[in-house]
Amino acid sequence: MKTKYYIRDNMLKEEELEEIIAAYKAGEIIAFPTETVYGLGANIFCDEAIKKIYHAKRRPMDNPLIAHIGKQEDVEKIASLIPAKARKLMEVFWPGPLTIVLKRKELVSSLATAGLDTIGIRMPDHPLTESILVKGDLILVAPSANLSGSPSPTSFKHVKEDLDGKIYGIIDGGNCEEGIESTIIDLTEEIPLILRPGTITKEEIEEVIGKVAFDQALFTKEVVKAKAPGMKYKHYAPKAKVYIIKEKEDIENILTEVAKSSLGEQTKALICFRENYGAYLALDFTEKIIIGDKSNIKEAIRNLYRILRDCDILGIENIFIEETEEKGLGFSYMNRLKKAGSYNYLKRS
Ligand code: AMP
Ligand code: MG
């Protein structure tokens, strides 16, 4: 299949918008930009299209998709029960990077929800995608627009790398502002549960609806029974072996590992915060990359997937990357980093 590219200049031409909307309605799958990461969208009411998503991404069928809406009243079309707390969150955070899990209506295909009786819903904050959803009166279900397991795409180029020739089209909407997937909160529980941390933090949510909790699965490496099936799969991983290091890690510890694991001949990248760069001057690595300011974790979050993908393209075989404190946005950053690195912390002497 020859994938069509819709290259924006802020807004698409009218006839391109029409073509995209018609294609979604006809059951095609098209990647679209959002503020978090690029999504691979299918019409929620078309099972054939939804199947194409799982196939193109090589995604396990028991990993649910998120419904993307353009107007708040569309929630009523797919959710059967909307608690007051859910409405409050929508008021404050939509459009934005917050997915709200609610009981679903019967008419929502269980293919989209991977058999669950709930559906995750959000309203993305991207003008181009909003115009498609509103103008087409569409609800799209979507996972991230990457091959299952690899770092999520935060630019048009990333989607092309993973899915070119496998999907109907890709809409270019520039670089994603947030850079990691949405915060997911389950409102079907007595105490709302955060299933996936994102750039909207627990503290910000609690200011609006009071006490919420983190799902216990976020604190364990081995997930025995995941609330969301998606939690159990390998995620966000580059091709390189990843070593998570502490900030300004002793060069000695890094060199000991390099010597003992015969990494000597292999390519190695060091990824650190700007403030700590000086600590690694003596290290002779293939690449040294600054991920952002330590004082601005949002920047590191925005860059994380792009840098992991850049390492793949450069043929990096080993990545040594700094951790940060698991608080506030740092908790979300470390959630992705630990999965990308399979919880592999550098062993210290
Ligand atoms: P992604 O595949 O990374 O784009 O995001 C989809 C993720 O949303 C899945 O992997 C699930 O973890 C989560 N998700 C979607 N729908 C639900 C749901 N109904 N209940 C719980 N988690 C969900
Ligand atoms: Mg994904």
GROMACS .gro file of C-alpha atoms and ligand atoms in nm:
model
  373
    1MET     CA    1   0.000   0.000   0.000
    2LYS     CA    2   0.128   0.345  -0.087
    3THR     CA    3   0.076   0.563   0.219
    4LYS     CA    4  -0.059   0.913   0.152
    5TYR     CA    5   0.106   1.204   0.326
    6TYR     CA    6  -0.096   1.505   0.431
    7ILE     CA    7   0.161   1.775   0.487
    8ARG     CA    8   0.033   2.067   0.681
    9ASP     CA    9   0.111   2.429   0.677
   10ASN     CA   10  -0.070   2.478   1.002
   11MET     CA   11  -0.401   2.395   0.836
   12LEU     CA   12  -0.478   2.146   0.561
   13LYS     CA   13  -0.652   2.248   0.244
   14GLU     CA   14  -1.029   2.207   0.249
   15GLU     CA   15  -1.025   1.924  -0.006
   16GLU     CA   16  -0.761   1.735   0.194
   17LEU     CA   17  -0.973   1.756   0.507
   18GLU     CA   18  -1.269   1.623   0.310
   19GLU     CA   19  -1.058   1.339   0.172
   20ILE     CA   20  -0.933   1.240   0.521
   21ILE     CA   21  -1.283   1.243   0.666
   22ALA     CA   22  -1.420   1.037   0.377
   23ALA     CA   23  -1.137   0.785   0.416
   24TYR     CA   24  -1.202   0.741   0.789
   25LYS     CA   25  -1.572   0.691   0.714
   26ALA     CA   26  -1.486   0.433   0.449
   27GLY     CA   27  -1.289   0.228   0.706
   28GLU     CA   28  -0.932   0.338   0.634
   29ILE     CA   29  -0.677   0.399   0.909
   30ILE     CA   30  -0.481   0.724   0.919
   31ALA     CA   31  -0.220   0.851   1.167
   32PHE     CA   32  -0.302   1.190   1.320
   33PRO     CA   33  -0.113   1.441   1.536
   34THR     CA   34  -0.202   1.518   1.897
   35GLU     CA   35  -0.031   1.713   2.174
   36THR     CA   36   0.089   1.387   2.340
   37VAL     CA   37   0.210   1.148   2.066
   38TYR     CA   38   0.079   1.063   1.718
   39GLY     CA   39  -0.227   0.836   1.715
   40LEU     CA   40  -0.332   0.576   1.458
   41GLY     CA   41  -0.703   0.633   1.416
   42ALA     CA   42  -1.000   0.426   1.304
   43ASN     CA   43  -1.372   0.503   1.303
   44ILE     CA   44  -1.501   0.367   1.636
   45PHE     CA   45  -1.806   0.220   1.465
   46CYS     CA   46  -1.613   0.023   1.203
   47ASP     CA   47  -1.476  -0.314   1.317
   48GLU     CA   48  -1.290  -0.373   0.992
   49ALA     CA   49  -1.094  -0.051   1.042
   50ILE     CA   50  -1.016  -0.137   1.405
   51LYS     CA   51  -0.877  -0.475   1.299
   52LYS     CA   52  -0.646  -0.296   1.057
   53ILE     CA   53  -0.492  -0.104   1.348
   54TYR     CA   54  -0.395  -0.417   1.540
   55HIS     CA   55  -0.258  -0.568   1.223
   56ALA     CA   56  -0.052  -0.266   1.110
   57LYS     CA   57   0.100  -0.212   1.456
   58ARG     CA   58   0.138  -0.583   1.533
   59ARG     CA   59  -0.046  -0.506   1.853
   60PRO     CA   60  -0.179  -0.781   2.081
   61MET     CA   61  -0.560  -0.792   2.053
   62ASP     CA   62  -0.608  -0.766   2.431
   63ASN     CA   63  -0.459  -0.416   2.451
   64PRO     CA   64  -0.739  -0.156   2.436
   65LEU     CA   65  -0.755   0.164   2.228
   66ILE     CA   66  -0.855   0.514   2.340
   67ALA     CA   67  -1.155   0.699   2.194
   68HIS     CA   68  -1.071   1.049   2.066
   69ILE     CA   69  -1.353   1.300   2.047
   70GLY     CA   70  -1.379   1.656   1.918
   71LYS     CA   71  -1.673   1.778   2.126
   72GLN     CA   72  -1.767   1.702   2.482
   73GLU     CA   73  -2.122   1.585   2.410
   74ASP     CA   74  -1.978   1.288   2.217
   75VAL     CA   75  -1.895   1.127   2.552
   76GLU     CA   76  -2.265   1.053   2.588
   77LYS     CA   77  -2.259   0.850   2.267
   78ILE     CA   78  -2.010   0.596   2.398
   79ALA     CA   79  -2.015   0.608   2.781
   80SER     CA   80  -2.311   0.467   2.973
   81LEU     CA   81  -2.235   0.634   3.306
   82ILE     CA   82  -2.067   0.971   3.355
   83PRO     CA   83  -1.995   1.050   3.722
   84ALA     CA   84  -1.985   1.413   3.840
   85LYS     CA   85  -1.610   1.386   3.898
   86ALA     CA   86  -1.562   1.288   3.534
   87ARG     CA   87  -1.753   1.595   3.420
   88LYS     CA   88  -1.539   1.817   3.640
   89LEU     CA   89  -1.220   1.672   3.494
   90MET     CA   90  -1.349   1.728   3.140
   91GLU     CA   91  -1.430   2.090   3.223
   92VAL     CA   92  -1.082   2.159   3.354
   93PHE     CA   93  -0.851   1.943   3.144
   94TRP     CA   94  -1.018   1.900   2.803
   95PRO     CA   95  -0.901   1.946   2.540
   96GLY     CA   96  -0.580   1.806   2.684
   97PRO     CA   97  -0.368   1.503   2.776
   98LEU     CA   98  -0.612   1.331   3.014
   99THR     CA   99  -0.789   1.005   2.927
  100ILE     CA  100  -1.092   0.922   3.138
  101VAL     CA  101  -1.201   0.557   3.170
  102LEU     CA  102  -1.579   0.511   3.198
  103LYS     CA  103  -1.832   0.230   3.162
  104ARG     CA  104  -1.896   0.186   2.792
  105LYS     CA  105  -2.221   0.164   2.600
  106GLU     CA  106  -2.310  -0.172   2.446
  107LEU     CA  107  -2.284  -0.036   2.094
  108VAL     CA  108  -1.910   0.030   2.132
  109SER     CA  109  -1.724  -0.253   1.967
  110SER     CA  110  -1.543  -0.480   2.211
  111LEU     CA  111  -1.264  -0.496   1.954
  112ALA     CA  112  -1.179  -0.136   2.042
  113THR     CA  113  -1.184  -0.199   2.417
  114ALA     CA  114  -1.018  -0.540   2.395
  115GLY     CA  115  -1.318  -0.701   2.558
  116LEU     CA  116  -1.333  -0.464   2.858
  117ASP     CA  117  -1.669  -0.317   2.961
  118THR     CA  118  -1.501   0.022   2.996
  119ILE     CA  119  -1.368   0.272   2.745
  120GLY     CA  120  -1.092   0.532   2.777
  121ILE     CA  121  -1.193   0.868   2.626
  122ARG     CA  122  -1.010   1.192   2.564
  123MET     CA  123  -1.032   1.514   2.366
  124PRO     CA  124  -0.694   1.584   2.205
  125ASP     CA  125  -0.561   1.940   2.200
  126HIS     CA  126  -0.448   1.983   1.841
  127PRO     CA  127  -0.622   2.223   1.600
  128LEU     CA  128  -0.582   2.003   1.293
  129THR     CA  129  -0.714   1.689   1.456
  130GLU     CA  130  -0.991   1.883   1.625
  131SER     CA  131  -1.108   2.015   1.288
  132ILE     CA  132  -1.121   1.663   1.146
  133LEU     CA  133  -1.316   1.524   1.442
  134VAL     CA  134  -1.562   1.813   1.452
  135LYS     CA  135  -1.610   1.865   1.079
  136GLY     CA  136  -1.647   1.491   1.014
  137ASP     CA  137  -1.855   1.434   1.327
  138LEU     CA  138  -1.617   1.147   1.395
  139ILE     CA  139  -1.507   0.949   1.699
  140LEU     CA  140  -1.174   0.780   1.635
  141VAL     CA  141  -1.027   0.499   1.842
  142ALA     CA  142  -0.650   0.503   1.846
  143PRO     CA  143  -0.337   0.366   2.005
  144SER     CA  144  -0.004   0.539   1.943
  145ALA     CA  145   0.103   0.532   1.577
  146ASN     CA  146   0.413   0.316   1.618
  147LEU     CA  147   0.500  -0.052   1.592
  148SER     CA  148   0.397  -0.223   1.913
  149GLY     CA  149   0.679  -0.208   2.169
  150SER     CA  150   0.885   0.073   2.015
  151PRO     CA  151   0.903   0.429   2.151
  152SER     CA  152   0.588   0.625   2.064
  153PRO     CA  153   0.609   0.866   1.769
  154THR     CA  154   0.636   1.237   1.843
  155SER     CA  155   0.680   1.356   1.484
  156PHE     CA  156   0.558   1.280   1.132
  157LYS     CA  157   0.899   1.128   1.055
  158HIS     CA  158   0.866   0.876   1.342
  159VAL     CA  159   0.529   0.754   1.216
  160LYS     CA  160   0.677   0.713   0.868
  161GLU     CA  161   0.967   0.509   1.008
  162ASP     CA  162   0.730   0.258   1.167
  163LEU     CA  163   0.419   0.248   0.949
  164ASP     CA  164   0.499   0.368   0.597
  165GLY     CA  165   0.333   0.139   0.343
  166LYS     CA  166   0.118  -0.025   0.611
  167ILE     CA  167  -0.153   0.239   0.657
  168TYR     CA  168  -0.371   0.458   0.434
  169GLY     CA  169  -0.228   0.793   0.538
  170ILE     CA  170  -0.025   1.007   0.778
  171ILE     CA  171  -0.120   1.363   0.870
  172ASP     CA  172   0.175   1.586   0.951
  173GLY     CA  173   0.099   1.812   1.245
  174GLY     CA  174   0.452   1.900   1.352
  175ASN     CA  175   0.628   1.789   1.670
  176CYS     CA  176   0.418   1.681   1.967
  177GLU     CA  177   0.416   1.937   2.244
  178GLU     CA  178   0.394   1.695   2.541
  179GLY     CA  179   0.595   1.398   2.411
  180ILE     CA  180   0.453   1.112   2.618
  181GLU     CA  181   0.110   0.947   2.624
  182SER     CA  182  -0.185   1.092   2.817
  183THR     CA  183  -0.248   1.044   3.187
  184ILE     CA  184  -0.517   0.774   3.221
  185ILE     CA  185  -0.761   0.791   3.511
  186ASP     CA  186  -1.022   0.526   3.585
  187LEU     CA  187  -1.344   0.678   3.716
  188THR     CA  188  -1.534   0.353   3.747
  189GLU     CA  189  -1.375   0.297   4.089
  190GLU     CA  190  -1.489   0.441   4.423
  191ILE     CA  191  -1.154   0.619   4.454
  192PRO     CA  192  -1.039   0.724   4.108
  193LEU     CA  193  -0.727   0.537   3.998
  194ILE     CA  194  -0.444   0.664   3.782
  195LEU     CA  195  -0.358   0.377   3.549
  196ARG     CA  196  -0.089   0.559   3.353
  197PRO     CA  197   0.093   0.876   3.463
  198GLY     CA  198   0.137   1.154   3.207
  199THR     CA  199   0.198   1.527   3.199
  200ILE     CA  200  -0.117   1.601   3.398
  201THR     CA  201  -0.007   1.500   3.748
  202LYS     CA  202  -0.186   1.335   4.040
  203GLU     CA  203  -0.152   1.661   4.234
  204GLU     CA  204  -0.323   1.863   3.958
  205ILE     CA  205  -0.608   1.611   3.939
  206GLU     CA  206  -0.654   1.611   4.317
  207GLU     CA  207  -0.698   1.987   4.313
  208VAL     CA  208  -1.009   1.932   4.103
  209ILE     CA  209  -1.172   1.614   4.238
  210GLY     CA  210  -1.001   1.536   4.569
  211LYS     CA  211  -0.830   1.211   4.657
  212VAL     CA  212  -0.712   0.982   4.379
  213ALA     CA  213  -0.473   0.686   4.395
  214PHE     CA  214  -0.207   0.536   4.172
  215ASP     CA  215  -0.280   0.186   4.046
  216GLN     CA  216  -0.057  -0.057   4.237
  217ALA     CA  217   0.061  -0.201   3.905
  218LEU     CA  218   0.264   0.120   3.857
  219PHE     CA  219   0.489   0.020   4.145
  220THR     CA  220   0.572  -0.330   4.038
  221LYS     CA  221   0.795  -0.459   3.770
  222GLU     CA  222   0.605  -0.782   3.726
  223VAL     CA  223   0.238  -0.725   3.657
  224VAL     CA  224   0.038  -1.023   3.777
  225LYS     CA  225  -0.310  -0.896   3.699
  226ALA     CA  226  -0.319  -0.572   3.507
  227LYS     CA  227  -0.617  -0.344   3.529
  228ALA     CA  228  -0.553  -0.232   3.175
  229PRO     CA  229  -0.430  -0.519   2.959
  230GLY     CA  230  -0.185  -0.280   2.795
  231MET     CA  231   0.012  -0.256   3.115
  232LYS     CA  232   0.162  -0.599   3.075
  233TYR     CA  233   0.346  -0.553   2.747
  234LYS     CA  234   0.694  -0.442   2.662
  235HIS     CA  235   0.674  -0.073   2.580
  236TYR     CA  236   0.864   0.228   2.458
  237ALA     CA  237   1.187   0.031   2.407
  238PRO     CA  238   1.471   0.128   2.173
  239LYS     CA  239   1.686  -0.139   2.008
  240ALA     CA  240   1.978  -0.063   2.238
  241LYS     CA  241   2.034  -0.221   2.577
  242VAL     CA  242   1.947   0.049   2.830
  243TYR     CA  243   2.126   0.108   3.162
  244ILE     CA  244   1.953   0.345   3.401
  245ILE     CA  245   2.216   0.538   3.595
  246LYS     CA  246   2.190   0.773   3.889
  247GLU     CA  247   2.255   1.141   3.833
  248LYS     CA  248   2.623   1.219   3.789
  249GLU     CA  249   2.691   0.848   3.815
  250ASP     CA  250   3.048   0.767   3.907
  251ILE     CA  251   3.242   0.725   3.586
  252GLU     CA  252   3.411   0.431   3.763
  253ASN     CA  253   3.082   0.240   3.784
  254ILE     CA  254   3.014   0.295   3.416
  255LEU     CA  255   3.364   0.187   3.316
  256THR     CA  256   3.346  -0.123   3.535
  257GLU     CA  257   3.027  -0.226   3.357
  258VAL     CA  258   3.177  -0.154   3.015
  259ALA     CA  259   3.483  -0.364   3.100
  260LYS     CA  260   3.295  -0.655   3.250
  261SER     CA  261   3.023  -0.685   2.985
  262SER     CA  262   3.259  -0.660   2.688
  263LEU     CA  263   3.086  -0.345   2.572
  264GLY     CA  264   3.428  -0.211   2.476
  265GLU     CA  265   3.386  -0.257   2.103
  266GLN     CA  266   3.018  -0.164   2.096
  267THR     CA  267   2.859   0.175   2.035
  268LYS     CA  268   2.750   0.357   2.350
  269ALA     CA  269   2.546   0.669   2.418
  270LEU     CA  270   2.527   0.870   2.737
  271ILE     CA  271   2.204   1.062   2.795
  272CYS     CA  272   2.204   1.313   3.082
  273PHE     CA  273   2.061   1.637   3.213
  274ARG     CA  274   2.227   1.960   3.102
  275GLU     CA  275   2.336   2.045   3.456
  276ASN     CA  276   2.522   1.713   3.491
  277TYR     CA  277   2.698   1.706   3.154
  278GLY     CA  278   3.029   1.815   3.305
  279ALA     CA  279   3.045   1.501   3.519
  280TYR     CA  280   3.095   1.285   3.210
  281LEU     CA  281   3.369   1.474   3.027
  282ALA     CA  282   3.620   1.194   3.087
  283LEU     CA  283   3.394   0.933   2.927
  284ASP     CA  284   3.481   0.831   2.572
  285PHE     CA  285   3.140   0.737   2.430
  286THR     CA  286   3.006   0.733   2.074
  287GLU     CA  287   2.746   0.997   2.162
  288LYS     CA  288   2.671   1.221   2.457
  289ILE     CA  289   2.324   1.366   2.447
  290ILE     CA  290   2.159   1.626   2.670
  291ILE     CA  291   1.794   1.539   2.730
  292GLY     CA  292   1.699   1.873   2.886
  293ASP     CA  293   1.730   2.086   3.196
  294LYS     CA  294   1.695   1.904   3.523
  295SER     CA  295   1.496   2.200   3.646
  296ASN     CA  296   1.246   2.145   3.364
  297ILE     CA  297   1.141   1.779   3.346
  298LYS     CA  298   0.876   1.871   3.089
  299GLU     CA  299   1.157   1.932   2.843
  300ALA     CA  300   1.313   1.590   2.912
  301ILE     CA  301   0.972   1.426   2.871
  302ARG     CA  302   0.923   1.602   2.538
  303ASN     CA  303   1.263   1.479   2.414
  304LEU     CA  304   1.272   1.124   2.555
  305TYR     CA  305   1.116   0.921   2.272
  306ARG     CA  306   1.283   1.129   2.001
  307ILE     CA  307   1.626   1.071   2.156
  308LEU     CA  308   1.566   0.697   2.199
  309ARG     CA  309   1.466   0.679   1.832
  310ASP     CA  310   1.769   0.888   1.729
  311CYS     CA  311   1.991   0.637   1.909
  312ASP     CA  312   1.834   0.356   1.706
  313ILE     CA  313   1.902   0.541   1.383
  314LEU     CA  314   2.262   0.606   1.487
  315GLY     CA  315   2.303   0.233   1.553
  316ILE     CA  316   2.367   0.277   1.924
  317GLU     CA  317   2.393  -0.060   2.099
  318ASN     CA  318   2.405   0.059   2.462
  319ILE     CA  319   2.241   0.357   2.627
  320PHE     CA  320   2.337   0.488   2.971
  321ILE     CA  321   2.065   0.730   3.078
  322GLU     CA  322   2.018   0.933   3.395
  323GLU     CA  323   1.722   0.876   3.624
  324THR     CA  324   1.541   1.148   3.815
  325GLU     CA  325   1.341   1.168   4.134
  326GLU     CA  326   1.004   0.991   4.104
  327LYS     CA  327   0.795   1.287   4.211
  328GLY     CA  328   0.540   1.494   4.017
  329LEU     CA  329   0.636   1.494   3.650
  330GLY     CA  330   0.948   1.296   3.744
  331PHE     CA  331   0.718   1.003   3.829
  332SER     CA  332   0.578   1.005   3.473
  333TYR     CA  333   0.922   1.039   3.320
  334MET     CA  334   1.057   0.748   3.522
  335ASN     CA  335   0.751   0.533   3.439
  336ARG     CA  336   0.844   0.549   3.069
  337LEU     CA  337   1.218   0.526   3.128
  338LYS     CA  338   1.189   0.215   3.345
  339LYS     CA  339   0.983   0.041   3.078
  340ALA     CA  340   1.211   0.156   2.797
  341GLY     CA  341   1.503   0.019   2.997
  342SER     CA  342   1.333  -0.299   3.124
  343TYR     CA  343   1.411  -0.180   3.481
  344ASN     CA  344   1.780  -0.238   3.417
  345TYR     CA  345   1.968  -0.026   3.671
  346LEU     CA  346   2.345  -0.005   3.643
  347LYS     CA  347   2.500  -0.228   3.906
  348ARG     CA  348   2.712  -0.032   4.144
  349SER     CA  349   3.039  -0.148   4.293
  350AMP     P1  350  -0.140   0.341   2.353
  350AMP     O1  351  -0.151   0.203   2.308
  350AMP     O2  352  -0.007   0.360   2.417
  350AMP     O3  353  -0.163   0.445   2.255
  350AMP     O4  354  -0.252   0.369   2.463
  350AMP     C1  355  -0.359   0.289   2.487
  350AMP     C2  356  -0.351   0.246   2.629
  350AMP     O5  357  -0.462   0.296   2.699
  350AMP     C3  358  -0.363   0.096   2.648
  350AMP     O6  359  -0.238   0.036   2.638
  350AMP     C4  360  -0.425   0.082   2.785
  350AMP     O7  361  -0.324   0.073   2.883
  350AMP     C5  362  -0.501   0.211   2.805
  350AMP     N1  363  -0.647   0.193   2.798
  350AMP     C6  364  -0.726   0.214   2.694
  350AMP     N2  365  -0.853   0.186   2.722
  350AMP     C7  366  -0.857   0.145   2.850
  350AMP     C8  367  -0.960   0.100   2.938
  350AMP     N3  368  -1.086   0.090   2.901
  350AMP     N4  369  -0.924   0.065   3.061
  350AMP     C9  370  -0.798   0.074   3.100
  350AMP     N5  371  -0.697   0.115   3.024
  350AMP    C10  372  -0.724   0.150   2.899
  351MG      MG  373   0.138   0.280   2.249
   0.00000   0.00000   0.00000
